[in-house]
Tab-separated table of C-alpha atoms in Angstrom:
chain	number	residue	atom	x	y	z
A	1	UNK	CA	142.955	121.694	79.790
A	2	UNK	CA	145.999	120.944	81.804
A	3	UNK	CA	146.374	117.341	83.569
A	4	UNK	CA	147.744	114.899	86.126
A	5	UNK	CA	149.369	112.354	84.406
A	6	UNK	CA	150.097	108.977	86.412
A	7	UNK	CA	152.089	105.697	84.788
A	8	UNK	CA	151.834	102.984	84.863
A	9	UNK	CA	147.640	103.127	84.403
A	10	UNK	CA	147.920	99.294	85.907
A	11	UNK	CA	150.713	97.565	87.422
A	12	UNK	CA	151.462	93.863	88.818
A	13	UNK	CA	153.843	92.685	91.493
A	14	UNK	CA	154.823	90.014	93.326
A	15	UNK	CA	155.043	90.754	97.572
A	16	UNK	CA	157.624	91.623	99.233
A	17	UNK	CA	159.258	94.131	95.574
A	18	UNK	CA	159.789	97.477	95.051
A	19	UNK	CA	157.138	99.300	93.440
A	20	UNK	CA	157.414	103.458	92.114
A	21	UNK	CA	154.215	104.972	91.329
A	22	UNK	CA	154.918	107.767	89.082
A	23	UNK	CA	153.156	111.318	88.139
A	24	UNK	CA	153.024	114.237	86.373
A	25	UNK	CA	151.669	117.254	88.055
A	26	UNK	CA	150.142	120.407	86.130
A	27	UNK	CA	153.285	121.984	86.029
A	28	UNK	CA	152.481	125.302	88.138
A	29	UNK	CA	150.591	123.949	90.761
A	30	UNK	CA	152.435	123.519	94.112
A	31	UNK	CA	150.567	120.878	96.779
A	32	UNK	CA	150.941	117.535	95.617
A	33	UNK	CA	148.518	114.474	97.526
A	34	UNK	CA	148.755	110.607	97.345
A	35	UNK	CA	145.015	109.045	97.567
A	36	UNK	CA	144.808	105.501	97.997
A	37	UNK	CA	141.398	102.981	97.176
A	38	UNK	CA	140.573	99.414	98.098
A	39	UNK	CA	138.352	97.790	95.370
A	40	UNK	CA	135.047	99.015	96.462
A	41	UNK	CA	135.840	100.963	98.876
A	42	UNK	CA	136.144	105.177	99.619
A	43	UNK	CA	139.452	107.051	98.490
A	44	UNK	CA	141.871	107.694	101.709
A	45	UNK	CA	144.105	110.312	102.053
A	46	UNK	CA	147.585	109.097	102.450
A	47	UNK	CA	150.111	112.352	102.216
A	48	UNK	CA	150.891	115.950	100.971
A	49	UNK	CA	153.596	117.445	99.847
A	50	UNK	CA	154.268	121.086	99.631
A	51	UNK	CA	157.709	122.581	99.243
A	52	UNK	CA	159.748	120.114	98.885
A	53	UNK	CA	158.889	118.354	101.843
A	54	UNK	CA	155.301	116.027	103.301
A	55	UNK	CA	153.498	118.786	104.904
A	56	UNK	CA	150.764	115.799	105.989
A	57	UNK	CA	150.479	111.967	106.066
A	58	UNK	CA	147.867	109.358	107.399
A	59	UNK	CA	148.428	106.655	109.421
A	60	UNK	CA	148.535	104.219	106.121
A	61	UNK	CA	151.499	106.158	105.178
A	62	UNK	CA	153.888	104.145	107.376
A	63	UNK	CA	157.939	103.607	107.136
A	64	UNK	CA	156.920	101.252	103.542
A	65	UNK	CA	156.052	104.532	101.900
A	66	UNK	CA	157.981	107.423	100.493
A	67	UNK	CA	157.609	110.410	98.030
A	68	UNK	CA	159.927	111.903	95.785
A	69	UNK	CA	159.736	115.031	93.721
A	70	UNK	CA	163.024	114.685	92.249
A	71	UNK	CA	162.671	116.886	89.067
A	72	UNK	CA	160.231	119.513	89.685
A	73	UNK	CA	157.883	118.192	87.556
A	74	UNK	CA	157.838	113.933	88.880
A	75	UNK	CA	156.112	113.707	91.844
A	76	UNK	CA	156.421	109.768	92.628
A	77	UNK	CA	155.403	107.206	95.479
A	78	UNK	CA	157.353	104.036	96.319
A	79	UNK	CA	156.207	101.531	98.613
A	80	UNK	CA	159.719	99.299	99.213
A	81	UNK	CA	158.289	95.868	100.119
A	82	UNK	CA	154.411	95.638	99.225
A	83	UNK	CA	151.907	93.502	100.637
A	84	UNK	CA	149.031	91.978	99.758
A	85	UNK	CA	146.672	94.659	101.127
A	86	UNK	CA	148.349	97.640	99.244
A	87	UNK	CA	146.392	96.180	96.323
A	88	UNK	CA	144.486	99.488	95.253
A	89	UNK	CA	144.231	102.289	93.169
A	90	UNK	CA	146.577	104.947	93.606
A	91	UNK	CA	145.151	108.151	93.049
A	92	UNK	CA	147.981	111.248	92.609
A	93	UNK	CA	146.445	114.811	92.674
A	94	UNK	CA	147.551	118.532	92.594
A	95	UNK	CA	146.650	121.812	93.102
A	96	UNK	CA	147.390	125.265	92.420
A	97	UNK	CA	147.184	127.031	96.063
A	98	UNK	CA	145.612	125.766	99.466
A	99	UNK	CA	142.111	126.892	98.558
A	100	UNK	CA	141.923	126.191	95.200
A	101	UNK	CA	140.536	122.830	92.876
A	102	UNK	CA	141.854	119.845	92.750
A	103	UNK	CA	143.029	117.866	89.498
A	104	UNK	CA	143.109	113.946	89.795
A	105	UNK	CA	145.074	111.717	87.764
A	106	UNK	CA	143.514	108.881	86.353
A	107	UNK	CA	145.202	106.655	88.781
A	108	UNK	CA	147.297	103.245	89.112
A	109	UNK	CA	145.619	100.278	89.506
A	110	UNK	CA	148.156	98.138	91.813
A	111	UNK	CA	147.729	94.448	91.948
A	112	UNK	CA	150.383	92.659	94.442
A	113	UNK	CA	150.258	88.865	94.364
B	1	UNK	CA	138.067	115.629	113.566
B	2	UNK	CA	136.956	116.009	109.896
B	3	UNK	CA	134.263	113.552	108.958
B	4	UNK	CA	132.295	113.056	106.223
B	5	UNK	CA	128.891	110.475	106.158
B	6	UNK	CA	126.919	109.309	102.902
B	7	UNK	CA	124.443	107.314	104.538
B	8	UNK	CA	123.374	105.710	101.135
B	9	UNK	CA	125.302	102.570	99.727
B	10	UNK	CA	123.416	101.790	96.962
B	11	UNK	CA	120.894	103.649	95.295
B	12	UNK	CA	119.044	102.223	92.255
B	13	UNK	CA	116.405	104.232	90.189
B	14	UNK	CA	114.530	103.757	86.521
B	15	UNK	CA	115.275	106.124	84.009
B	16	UNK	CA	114.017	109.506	84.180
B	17	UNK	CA	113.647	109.508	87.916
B	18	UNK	CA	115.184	112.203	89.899
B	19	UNK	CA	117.295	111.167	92.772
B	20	UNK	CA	118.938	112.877	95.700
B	21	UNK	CA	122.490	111.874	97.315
B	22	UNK	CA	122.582	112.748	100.932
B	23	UNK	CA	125.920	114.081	102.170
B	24	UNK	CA	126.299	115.281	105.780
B	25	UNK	CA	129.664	116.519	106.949
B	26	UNK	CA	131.408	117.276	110.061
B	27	UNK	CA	133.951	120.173	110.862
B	28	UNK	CA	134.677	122.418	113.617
B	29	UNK	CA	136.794	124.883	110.850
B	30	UNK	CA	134.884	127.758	109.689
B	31	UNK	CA	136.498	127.836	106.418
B	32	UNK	CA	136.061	124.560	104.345
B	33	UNK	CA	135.316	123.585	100.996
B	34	UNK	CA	132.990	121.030	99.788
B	35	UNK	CA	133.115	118.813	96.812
B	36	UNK	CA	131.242	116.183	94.616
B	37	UNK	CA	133.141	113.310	92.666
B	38	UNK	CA	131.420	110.695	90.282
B	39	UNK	CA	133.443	107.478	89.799
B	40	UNK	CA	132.329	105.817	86.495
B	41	UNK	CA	132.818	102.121	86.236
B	42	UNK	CA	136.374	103.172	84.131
B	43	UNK	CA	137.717	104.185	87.942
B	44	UNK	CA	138.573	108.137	87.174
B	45	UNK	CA	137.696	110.661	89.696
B	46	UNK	CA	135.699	113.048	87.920
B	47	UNK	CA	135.421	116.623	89.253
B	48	UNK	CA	131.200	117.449	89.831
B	49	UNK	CA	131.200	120.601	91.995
B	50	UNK	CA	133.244	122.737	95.087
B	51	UNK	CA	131.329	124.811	97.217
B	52	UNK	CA	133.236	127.285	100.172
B	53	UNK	CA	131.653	127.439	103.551
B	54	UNK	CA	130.926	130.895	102.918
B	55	UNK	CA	128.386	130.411	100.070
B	56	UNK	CA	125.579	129.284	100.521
B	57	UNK	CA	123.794	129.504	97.817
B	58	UNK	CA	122.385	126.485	95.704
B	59	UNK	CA	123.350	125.563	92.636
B	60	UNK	CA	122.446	124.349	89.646
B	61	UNK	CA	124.647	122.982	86.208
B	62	UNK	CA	121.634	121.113	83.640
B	63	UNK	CA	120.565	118.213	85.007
B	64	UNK	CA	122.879	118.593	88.563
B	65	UNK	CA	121.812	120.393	91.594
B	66	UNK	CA	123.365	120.938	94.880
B	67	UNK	CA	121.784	121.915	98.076
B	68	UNK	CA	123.893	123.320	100.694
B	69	UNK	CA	122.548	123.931	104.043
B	70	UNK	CA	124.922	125.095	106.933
B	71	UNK	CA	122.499	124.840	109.875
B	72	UNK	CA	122.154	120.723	108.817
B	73	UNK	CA	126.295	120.613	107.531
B	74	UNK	CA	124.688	118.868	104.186
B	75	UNK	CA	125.766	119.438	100.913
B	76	UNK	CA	123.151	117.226	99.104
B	77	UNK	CA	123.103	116.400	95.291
B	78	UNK	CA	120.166	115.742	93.075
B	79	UNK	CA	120.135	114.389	89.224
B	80	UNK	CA	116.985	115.283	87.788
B	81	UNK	CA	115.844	113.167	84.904
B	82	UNK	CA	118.334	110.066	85.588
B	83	UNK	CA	120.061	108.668	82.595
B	84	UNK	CA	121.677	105.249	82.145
B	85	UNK	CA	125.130	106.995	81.532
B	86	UNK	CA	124.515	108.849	85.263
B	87	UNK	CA	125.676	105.326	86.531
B	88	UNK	CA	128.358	105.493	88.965
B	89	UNK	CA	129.823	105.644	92.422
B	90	UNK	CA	129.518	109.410	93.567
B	91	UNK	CA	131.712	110.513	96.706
B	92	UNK	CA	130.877	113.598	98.886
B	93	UNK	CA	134.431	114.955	100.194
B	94	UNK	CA	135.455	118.259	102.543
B	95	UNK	CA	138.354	119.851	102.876
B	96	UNK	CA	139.471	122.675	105.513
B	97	UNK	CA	142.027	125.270	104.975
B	98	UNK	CA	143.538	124.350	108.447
B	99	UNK	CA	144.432	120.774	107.681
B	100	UNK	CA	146.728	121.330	104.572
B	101	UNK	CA	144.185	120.887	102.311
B	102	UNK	CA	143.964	117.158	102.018
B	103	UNK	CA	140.393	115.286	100.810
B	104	UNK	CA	138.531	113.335	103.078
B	105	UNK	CA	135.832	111.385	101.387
B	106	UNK	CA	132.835	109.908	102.374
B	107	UNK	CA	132.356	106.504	101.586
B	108	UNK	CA	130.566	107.017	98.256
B	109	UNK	CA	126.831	106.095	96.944
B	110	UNK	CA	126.787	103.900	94.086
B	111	UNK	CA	124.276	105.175	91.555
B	112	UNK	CA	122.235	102.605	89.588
B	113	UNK	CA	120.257	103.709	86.306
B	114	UNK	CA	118.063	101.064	84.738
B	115	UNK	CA	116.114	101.893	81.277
């Protein structure tokens, strides 16, 4: 069964650097999400991308955060100077058309100290 | 505005209970689509069930039914028979084909099975 592949599985940095979160789509799907969760708390919505381009984004998703597909098959997130509180799992997902399933990756467990 | 409630936090049970997770949603779309996730202690999001606004019919998959009721917006979820491995945190979410299809989750029931 195809699947969303996301690296690093866990990742430390230190505030205030550069982290790329990176995935792999399934490779003919076309809507591409960030999902972001605090340590016990729900999974939030932070953007979608659809043609090239974010066709949605929360309010989390502020001027820190970007996404890249730069390949057609990387679809990656970079938050350029991280803080404390973006300590979370980082949940990439995709999905073949605007009505159909969703496939998670397994996510990225960032820890920023 | 797209909401979805899981008025349980914690729900703990004994072995071979059944159990029901409440879900009630809110929507003013006509088409949406509803979902169930279960969140084992290994942090995956693991797929249970999506449902379209436009059936209504209940379903069941072994031990896992759903109940779907428009004229309440629930979309409730029973285990019958618990098992210790049924342990997890399990997230009610809704999506609407007017938003762009993102996921907006409720904020999860934690399942406890003891034996």
């Amino acid at each position: 069964e195809p699947e969303v592949t996301q690296t690093p599985s866990h990742q430390v940095t230190q505030m205030g650097q550069e982290v790329i979160l990176r995935c792999v789509p399934i490779s003919n799907h076309l809507y591409f999400y960030w999902y972001r969760q605090i340590l016990g708390q729900k999974v939030e919505f932070l953007v979608s991308f659809y043609n090239n381009e974010i066709s949605e984004k929360s309010e989390i998703f502020d001027d820190q955060f970007s996404v890249e597909r730069p390949d057609g098959s990387n679809f990656t997130l970079k938050i350029r100077s991280t803080k404390l509180e973006d300590s979370a799992m980082y949940f990439c997902a995709s999905r073949g058309d605007r009505v159909g399933g969703y496939t998670f990756g397994s996510g990225t467990r960032l820890t920023v100290v | 505005a797209q909401k979805v409630t899981q008025a349980q936090t914690e729900i703990s049970v004994v072995e071979k209970e059944d159990v029901t997770l409440d879900c009630v949603y809110e929507t003013r779309d006509t088409t949406y689509y509803l979902f169930w996730y279960k969140q084992p202690p290994s942090g995956e999001l693991v797929f249970l069930i999506r449902r379209n606004s436009f059936d209504e019919q209940n379903e069941i998959s072994g031990r896992y039914s759903w109940n779907f009721q428009k004229s309440t917006s629930s979309f409730n979820f029973t285990i019958t028979a618990s098992q210790v491995v049924d342990s997890a945190v399990y997230f009610c979410a809704l999506s609407t084909y007017n938003q762009g299809g993102k996921l907006i989750f409720g904020q999860g029931t934690e399942l406890s099975v003891k034996p």
